Amino acid sequence: MTTVVVVRKGGQVAIGADSLVTFGDTRLSQRFEANEKLFKVQAHGGPSYIGMAGTVAHFPVLRKALNALPQDQLRLGSRDEVFDTFTRLHPLLKETFFLQTKEDDNDPYESSQFSVLIANASGIYGLYSYREVFEFKEFWGIGSGRSFALGAMHATYARAKTAREVVEAGLAASCEFDRNSAAPINLFTIKLKGSV
């Protein structure tokens, strides 16, 4: 899997990810392939950075699907906008990219099958399989290394000066202890709307 983290602190948001891809017991490091787990989209209201955990097939599909939406429909500036955008995206994922929507016989809704973190000038958001959206006040993580990252970010958050520092601490811990996460890391920061 992977580790992706987002942080909001000091007038900025930051998103970061490790760069290791795994296939069962096989590891594909940055040395052999440019494993970019974060991508940028030009959404209505400004750029957003997207990071995802799950099967490798999700990465090109979600990148292409989001970029196929007209910019006025690609809105990621609030919980409701994220929910509406991914609800609009779901039929496209099924019809164009052949998304398999069933996870379990008792699914309450069709699943989108992924976990996503979003960082932009309005804040940091998490989106899960049934299009549940969370807006995080401080930090969050997804992927196999998230427990290590969350612990390190919790320990660092109060004394760190910037969101970037907290992301770096979280990813350093996940790369050290999670067998499915490895450096180098990719990291982006954005100034929060209304911050000086």
PDB file of C-alpha atoms in Angstrom:
ATOM      1  CA  MET A   1       0.000   0.000   0.000  1.00  0.00           C
ATOM      2  CA  THR A   2       1.305   3.415   0.878  1.00  0.00           C
ATOM      3  CA  THR A   3       1.226   6.337   3.255  1.00  0.00           C
ATOM      4  CA  VAL A   4      -0.424   9.654   2.402  1.00  0.00           C
ATOM      5  CA  VAL A   5      -0.816  12.434   4.980  1.00  0.00           C
ATOM      6  CA  VAL A   6      -2.344  15.921   5.122  1.00  0.00           C
ATOM      7  CA  VAL A   7      -1.727  18.681   7.662  1.00  0.00           C
ATOM      8  CA  ARG A   8      -3.244  22.101   8.355  1.00  0.00           C
ATOM      9  CA  LYS A   9      -1.087  24.441  10.456  1.00  0.00           C
ATOM     10  CA  GLY A  10       0.374  27.938  10.504  1.00  0.00           C
ATOM     11  CA  GLY A  11      -1.668  29.335   7.623  1.00  0.00           C
ATOM     12  CA  GLN A  12      -0.822  26.525   5.254  1.00  0.00           C
ATOM     13  CA  VAL A  13      -1.878  23.039   4.266  1.00  0.00           C
ATOM     14  CA  ALA A  14       0.538  20.324   3.248  1.00  0.00           C
ATOM     15  CA  ILE A  15       0.099  16.929   1.647  1.00  0.00           C
ATOM     16  CA  GLY A  16       2.765  14.277   1.299  1.00  0.00           C
ATOM     17  CA  ALA A  17       3.234  10.656   0.277  1.00  0.00           C
ATOM     18  CA  ASP A  18       5.900   8.007   0.170  1.00  0.00           C
ATOM     19  CA  SER A  19       7.039   6.638  -3.202  1.00  0.00           C
ATOM     20  CA  LEU A  20       7.019   2.845  -2.854  1.00  0.00           C
ATOM     21  CA  VAL A  21       4.654   0.625  -4.833  1.00  0.00           C
ATOM     22  CA  THR A  22       4.145  -2.983  -3.783  1.00  0.00           C
ATOM     23  CA  PHE A  23       2.669  -5.971  -5.613  1.00  0.00           C
ATOM     24  CA  GLY A  24       2.222  -8.684  -2.991  1.00  0.00           C
ATOM     25  CA  ASP A  25       5.760  -9.397  -1.813  1.00  0.00           C
ATOM     26  CA  THR A  26       7.400  -7.408  -4.622  1.00  0.00           C
ATOM     27  CA  ARG A  27       8.589  -3.845  -4.010  1.00  0.00           C
ATOM     28  CA  LEU A  28       8.907  -1.305  -6.844  1.00  0.00           C
ATOM     29  CA  SER A  29      10.961   1.612  -5.537  1.00  0.00           C
ATOM     30  CA  GLN A  30      11.543   5.077  -6.978  1.00  0.00           C
ATOM     31  CA  ARG A  31      14.797   3.732  -8.445  1.00  0.00           C
ATOM     32  CA  PHE A  32      12.866   1.634 -10.973  1.00  0.00           C
ATOM     33  CA  GLU A  33       9.743   3.700 -11.620  1.00  0.00           C
ATOM     34  CA  ALA A  34       8.620   7.284 -10.951  1.00  0.00           C
ATOM     35  CA  ASN A  35       5.964   6.434  -8.378  1.00  0.00           C
ATOM     36  CA  GLU A  36       3.973   9.646  -7.997  1.00  0.00           C
ATOM     37  CA  LYS A  37       1.124   9.135  -5.536  1.00  0.00           C
ATOM     38  CA  LEU A  38       0.071  12.783  -5.513  1.00  0.00           C
ATOM     39  CA  PHE A  39      -1.330  14.762  -8.410  1.00  0.00           C
ATOM     40  CA  LYS A  40      -2.602  18.264  -8.948  1.00  0.00           C
ATOM     41  CA  VAL A  41      -5.952  19.234 -10.470  1.00  0.00           C
ATOM     42  CA  GLN A  42      -7.164  22.684 -11.426  1.00  0.00           C
ATOM     43  CA  ALA A  43     -10.478  22.829  -9.623  1.00  0.00           C
ATOM     44  CA  HIS A  44     -12.984  25.650  -9.488  1.00  0.00           C
ATOM     45  CA  GLY A  45     -11.529  28.017  -6.893  1.00  0.00           C
ATOM     46  CA  GLY A  46      -7.887  27.015  -7.419  1.00  0.00           C
ATOM     47  CA  PRO A  47      -5.550  24.042  -7.450  1.00  0.00           C
ATOM     48  CA  SER A  48      -6.005  20.956  -5.297  1.00  0.00           C
ATOM     49  CA  TYR A  49      -3.539  18.179  -4.569  1.00  0.00           C
ATOM     50  CA  ILE A  50      -4.941  14.656  -4.416  1.00  0.00           C
ATOM     51  CA  GLY A  51      -3.358  11.604  -2.772  1.00  0.00           C
ATOM     52  CA  MET A  52      -4.769   8.108  -2.687  1.00  0.00           C
ATOM     53  CA  ALA A  53      -4.294   4.715  -1.057  1.00  0.00           C
ATOM     54  CA  GLY A  54      -5.386   1.441  -2.576  1.00  0.00           C
ATOM     55  CA  THR A  55      -4.756  -0.506  -5.716  1.00  0.00           C
ATOM     56  CA  VAL A  56      -2.304   1.009  -8.190  1.00  0.00           C
ATOM     57  CA  ALA A  57      -5.040   0.941 -10.852  1.00  0.00           C
ATOM     58  CA  HIS A  58      -6.878   3.740  -9.023  1.00  0.00           C
ATOM     59  CA  PHE A  59      -4.129   6.304  -9.617  1.00  0.00           C
ATOM     60  CA  PRO A  60      -4.398   6.794 -13.398  1.00  0.00           C
ATOM     61  CA  VAL A  61      -8.171   6.269 -13.339  1.00  0.00           C
ATOM     62  CA  LEU A  62      -8.872   8.939 -10.742  1.00  0.00           C
ATOM     63  CA  ARG A  63      -6.396  11.387 -12.296  1.00  0.00           C
ATOM     64  CA  LYS A  64      -7.976  10.985 -15.748  1.00  0.00           C
ATOM     65  CA  ALA A  65     -11.559  11.028 -14.421  1.00  0.00           C
ATOM     66  CA  LEU A  66     -11.057  14.216 -12.388  1.00  0.00           C
ATOM     67  CA  ASN A  67      -9.321  15.956 -15.276  1.00  0.00           C
ATOM     68  CA  ALA A  68     -12.200  14.934 -17.586  1.00  0.00           C
ATOM     69  CA  LEU A  69     -14.683  16.952 -15.514  1.00  0.00           C
ATOM     70  CA  PRO A  70     -15.279  20.533 -16.672  1.00  0.00           C
ATOM     71  CA  GLN A  71     -13.567  22.908 -14.228  1.00  0.00           C
ATOM     72  CA  ASP A  72     -16.900  24.396 -13.127  1.00  0.00           C
ATOM     73  CA  GLN A  73     -17.991  20.887 -12.013  1.00  0.00           C
ATOM     74  CA  LEU A  74     -14.679  20.084 -10.306  1.00  0.00           C
ATOM     75  CA  ARG A  75     -15.329  21.738  -6.953  1.00  0.00           C
ATOM     76  CA  LEU A  76     -13.282  20.680  -3.936  1.00  0.00           C
ATOM     77  CA  GLY A  77     -13.532  23.719  -1.621  1.00  0.00           C
ATOM     78  CA  SER A  78     -15.812  22.291   1.100  1.00  0.00           C
ATOM     79  CA  ARG A  79     -17.144  18.982   2.419  1.00  0.00           C
ATOM     80  CA  ASP A  80     -20.306  19.360   0.365  1.00  0.00           C
ATOM     81  CA  GLU A  81     -18.390  20.267  -2.795  1.00  0.00           C
ATOM     82  CA  VAL A  82     -16.104  17.233  -2.417  1.00  0.00           C
ATOM     83  CA  PHE A  83     -19.151  15.001  -1.881  1.00  0.00           C
ATOM     84  CA  ASP A  84     -21.005  16.463  -4.889  1.00  0.00           C
ATOM     85  CA  THR A  85     -17.957  16.190  -7.167  1.00  0.00           C
ATOM     86  CA  PHE A  86     -17.279  12.544  -6.296  1.00  0.00           C
ATOM     87  CA  THR A  87     -20.968  11.673  -6.549  1.00  0.00           C
ATOM     88  CA  ARG A  88     -20.946  13.142 -10.085  1.00  0.00           C
ATOM     89  CA  LEU A  89     -17.721  11.256 -10.790  1.00  0.00           C
ATOM     90  CA  HIS A  90     -19.031   7.845  -9.667  1.00  0.00           C
ATOM     91  CA  PRO A  91     -21.066   7.040 -12.851  1.00  0.00           C
ATOM     92  CA  LEU A  92     -18.048   8.020 -14.979  1.00  0.00           C
ATOM     93  CA  LEU A  93     -15.831   5.667 -12.968  1.00  0.00           C
ATOM     94  CA  LYS A  94     -18.290   2.814 -13.560  1.00  0.00           C
ATOM     95  CA  GLU A  95     -19.130   3.438 -17.221  1.00  0.00           C
ATOM     96  CA  THR A  96     -15.825   4.659 -18.641  1.00  0.00           C
ATOM     97  CA  PHE A  97     -13.253   2.991 -16.380  1.00  0.00           C
ATOM     98  CA  PHE A  98     -15.209  -0.170 -15.406  1.00  0.00           C
ATOM     99  CA  LEU A  99     -15.030   0.335 -11.639  1.00  0.00           C
ATOM    100  CA  GLN A 100     -16.177  -2.738  -9.704  1.00  0.00           C
ATOM    101  CA  THR A 101     -18.473  -1.214  -7.086  1.00  0.00           C
ATOM    102  CA  LYS A 102     -19.183  -4.166  -4.785  1.00  0.00           C
ATOM    103  CA  GLU A 103     -17.116  -4.709  -1.658  1.00  0.00           C
ATOM    104  CA  ASP A 104     -19.520  -6.748   0.450  1.00  0.00           C
ATOM    105  CA  ASP A 105     -22.995  -8.307   0.147  1.00  0.00           C
ATOM    106  CA  ASN A 106     -24.322  -5.886   2.761  1.00  0.00           C
ATOM    107  CA  ASP A 107     -22.988  -2.684   1.163  1.00  0.00           C
ATOM    108  CA  PRO A 108     -25.316   0.224   1.953  1.00  0.00           C
ATOM    109  CA  TYR A 109     -24.225   2.030  -1.244  1.00  0.00           C
ATOM    110  CA  GLU A 110     -22.107   1.326  -4.279  1.00  0.00           C
ATOM    111  CA  SER A 111     -18.462   1.670  -3.345  1.00  0.00           C
ATOM    112  CA  SER A 112     -15.925   3.822  -5.154  1.00  0.00           C
ATOM    113  CA  GLN A 113     -13.248   1.467  -3.736  1.00  0.00           C
ATOM    114  CA  PHE A 114     -10.695   4.088  -2.684  1.00  0.00           C
ATOM    115  CA  SER A 115      -9.476   6.347   0.103  1.00  0.00           C
ATOM    116  CA  VAL A 116      -8.463   9.852  -0.938  1.00  0.00           C
ATOM    117  CA  LEU A 117      -6.903  12.861   0.783  1.00  0.00           C
ATOM    118  CA  ILE A 118      -7.299  16.355  -0.683  1.00  0.00           C
ATOM    119  CA  ALA A 119      -5.368  19.526   0.167  1.00  0.00           C
ATOM    120  CA  ASN A 120      -6.222  22.978  -1.148  1.00  0.00           C
ATOM    121  CA  ALA A 121      -6.498  26.599  -0.010  1.00  0.00           C
ATOM    122  CA  SER A 122      -9.809  25.872   1.745  1.00  0.00           C
ATOM    123  CA  GLY A 123      -8.443  23.050   3.936  1.00  0.00           C
ATOM    124  CA  ILE A 124      -7.803  19.310   4.112  1.00  0.00           C
ATOM    125  CA  TYR A 125     -10.371  16.628   3.315  1.00  0.00           C
ATOM    126  CA  GLY A 126     -10.667  12.857   3.356  1.00  0.00           C
ATOM    127  CA  LEU A 127     -12.959  10.826   1.126  1.00  0.00           C
ATOM    128  CA  TYR A 128     -13.720   7.140   1.626  1.00  0.00           C
ATOM    129  CA  SER A 129     -15.372   4.278  -0.295  1.00  0.00           C
ATOM    130  CA  TYR A 130     -19.019   5.266   0.090  1.00  0.00           C
ATOM    131  CA  ARG A 131     -18.217   8.915  -0.571  1.00  0.00           C
ATOM    132  CA  GLU A 132     -18.060   9.778   3.114  1.00  0.00           C
ATOM    133  CA  VAL A 133     -16.257  13.121   3.382  1.00  0.00           C
ATOM    134  CA  PHE A 134     -14.363  14.455   6.394  1.00  0.00           C
ATOM    135  CA  GLU A 135     -12.839  17.904   6.848  1.00  0.00           C
ATOM    136  CA  PHE A 136      -9.853  17.620   9.166  1.00  0.00           C
ATOM    137  CA  LYS A 137      -8.888  20.450  11.497  1.00  0.00           C
ATOM    138  CA  GLU A 138      -5.260  19.457  12.093  1.00  0.00           C
ATOM    139  CA  PHE A 139      -3.975  16.322  10.304  1.00  0.00           C
ATOM    140  CA  TRP A 140      -4.832  12.868   9.002  1.00  0.00           C
ATOM    141  CA  GLY A 141      -3.332   9.908   7.159  1.00  0.00           C
ATOM    142  CA  ILE A 142      -4.361   6.970   4.990  1.00  0.00           C
ATOM    143  CA  GLY A 143      -2.692   3.792   3.785  1.00  0.00           C
ATOM    144  CA  SER A 144      -0.806   0.975   5.409  1.00  0.00           C
ATOM    145  CA  GLY A 145       1.622   3.318   7.218  1.00  0.00           C
ATOM    146  CA  ARG A 146      -1.033   5.658   8.611  1.00  0.00           C
ATOM    147  CA  SER A 147      -0.794   4.429  12.226  1.00  0.00           C
ATOM    148  CA  PHE A 148       2.912   5.240  12.374  1.00  0.00           C
ATOM    149  CA  ALA A 149       2.345   8.571  10.614  1.00  0.00           C
ATOM    150  CA  LEU A 150      -0.556   9.559  12.881  1.00  0.00           C
ATOM    151  CA  GLY A 151       1.506   8.836  16.003  1.00  0.00           C
ATOM    152  CA  ALA A 152       4.445  10.884  14.770  1.00  0.00           C
ATOM    153  CA  MET A 153       2.233  13.769  13.630  1.00  0.00           C
ATOM    154  CA  HIS A 154       0.411  13.768  16.975  1.00  0.00           C
ATOM    155  CA  ALA A 155       3.741  13.942  18.819  1.00  0.00           C
ATOM    156  CA  THR A 156       5.051  16.713  16.531  1.00  0.00           C
ATOM    157  CA  TYR A 157       2.016  18.894  15.808  1.00  0.00           C
ATOM    158  CA  ALA A 158       2.013  21.178  18.874  1.00  0.00           C
ATOM    159  CA  ARG A 159       5.690  22.108  18.673  1.00  0.00           C
ATOM    160  CA  ALA A 160       6.113  22.246  14.868  1.00  0.00           C
ATOM    161  CA  LYS A 161       6.039  25.655  13.229  1.00  0.00           C
ATOM    162  CA  THR A 162       4.728  24.551   9.818  1.00  0.00           C
ATOM    163  CA  ALA A 163       2.461  21.991   8.230  1.00  0.00           C
ATOM    164  CA  ARG A 164       5.444  20.821   6.172  1.00  0.00           C
ATOM    165  CA  GLU A 165       7.375  19.815   9.316  1.00  0.00           C
ATOM    166  CA  VAL A 166       4.453  17.714  10.548  1.00  0.00           C
ATOM    167  CA  VAL A 167       4.086  15.955   7.163  1.00  0.00           C
ATOM    168  CA  GLU A 168       7.815  15.200   7.125  1.00  0.00           C
ATOM    169  CA  ALA A 169       7.652  13.705  10.636  1.00  0.00           C
ATOM    170  CA  GLY A 170       4.664  11.534   9.751  1.00  0.00           C
ATOM    171  CA  LEU A 171       6.185  10.220   6.558  1.00  0.00           C
ATOM    172  CA  ALA A 172       9.585   9.634   8.178  1.00  0.00           C
ATOM    173  CA  ALA A 173       7.915   7.392  10.776  1.00  0.00           C
ATOM    174  CA  SER A 174       5.864   5.471   8.211  1.00  0.00           C
ATOM    175  CA  CYS A 175       8.873   4.963   5.932  1.00  0.00           C
ATOM    176  CA  GLU A 176      10.890   3.720   8.906  1.00  0.00           C
ATOM    177  CA  PHE A 177       8.352   1.235  10.285  1.00  0.00           C
ATOM    178  CA  ASP A 178       5.814   0.315   7.577  1.00  0.00           C
ATOM    179  CA  ARG A 179       7.121  -2.312   5.166  1.00  0.00           C
ATOM    180  CA  ASN A 180       4.933  -0.926   2.359  1.00  0.00           C
ATOM    181  CA  SER A 181       6.187   2.684   2.557  1.00  0.00           C
ATOM    182  CA  ALA A 182       9.587   4.071   1.564  1.00  0.00           C
ATOM    183  CA  ALA A 183      11.419   7.303   0.786  1.00  0.00           C
ATOM    184  CA  PRO A 184      11.862   9.503  -1.084  1.00  0.00           C
ATOM    185  CA  ILE A 185       8.728  11.438  -0.241  1.00  0.00           C
ATOM    186  CA  ASN A 186       6.713  13.872  -2.330  1.00  0.00           C
ATOM    187  CA  LEU A 187       5.339  16.915  -0.547  1.00  0.00           C
ATOM    188  CA  PHE A 188       3.339  19.995  -1.576  1.00  0.00           C
ATOM    189  CA  THR A 189       2.190  23.009   0.437  1.00  0.00           C
ATOM    190  CA  ILE A 190      -0.508  25.592  -0.251  1.00  0.00           C
ATOM    191  CA  LYS A 191      -1.321  28.809   1.586  1.00  0.00           C
ATOM    192  CA  LEU A 192      -4.705  28.687   3.300  1.00  0.00           C
ATOM    193  CA  LYS A 193      -7.347  31.156   2.137  1.00  0.00           C
ATOM    194  CA  GLY A 194      -7.550  34.130   4.465  1.00  0.00           C
ATOM    195  CA  SER A 195      -4.151  33.539   6.098  1.00  0.00           C
ATOM    196  CA  VAL A 196      -1.610  36.329   6.269  1.00  0.00           C
TER     197      VAL A 196
END
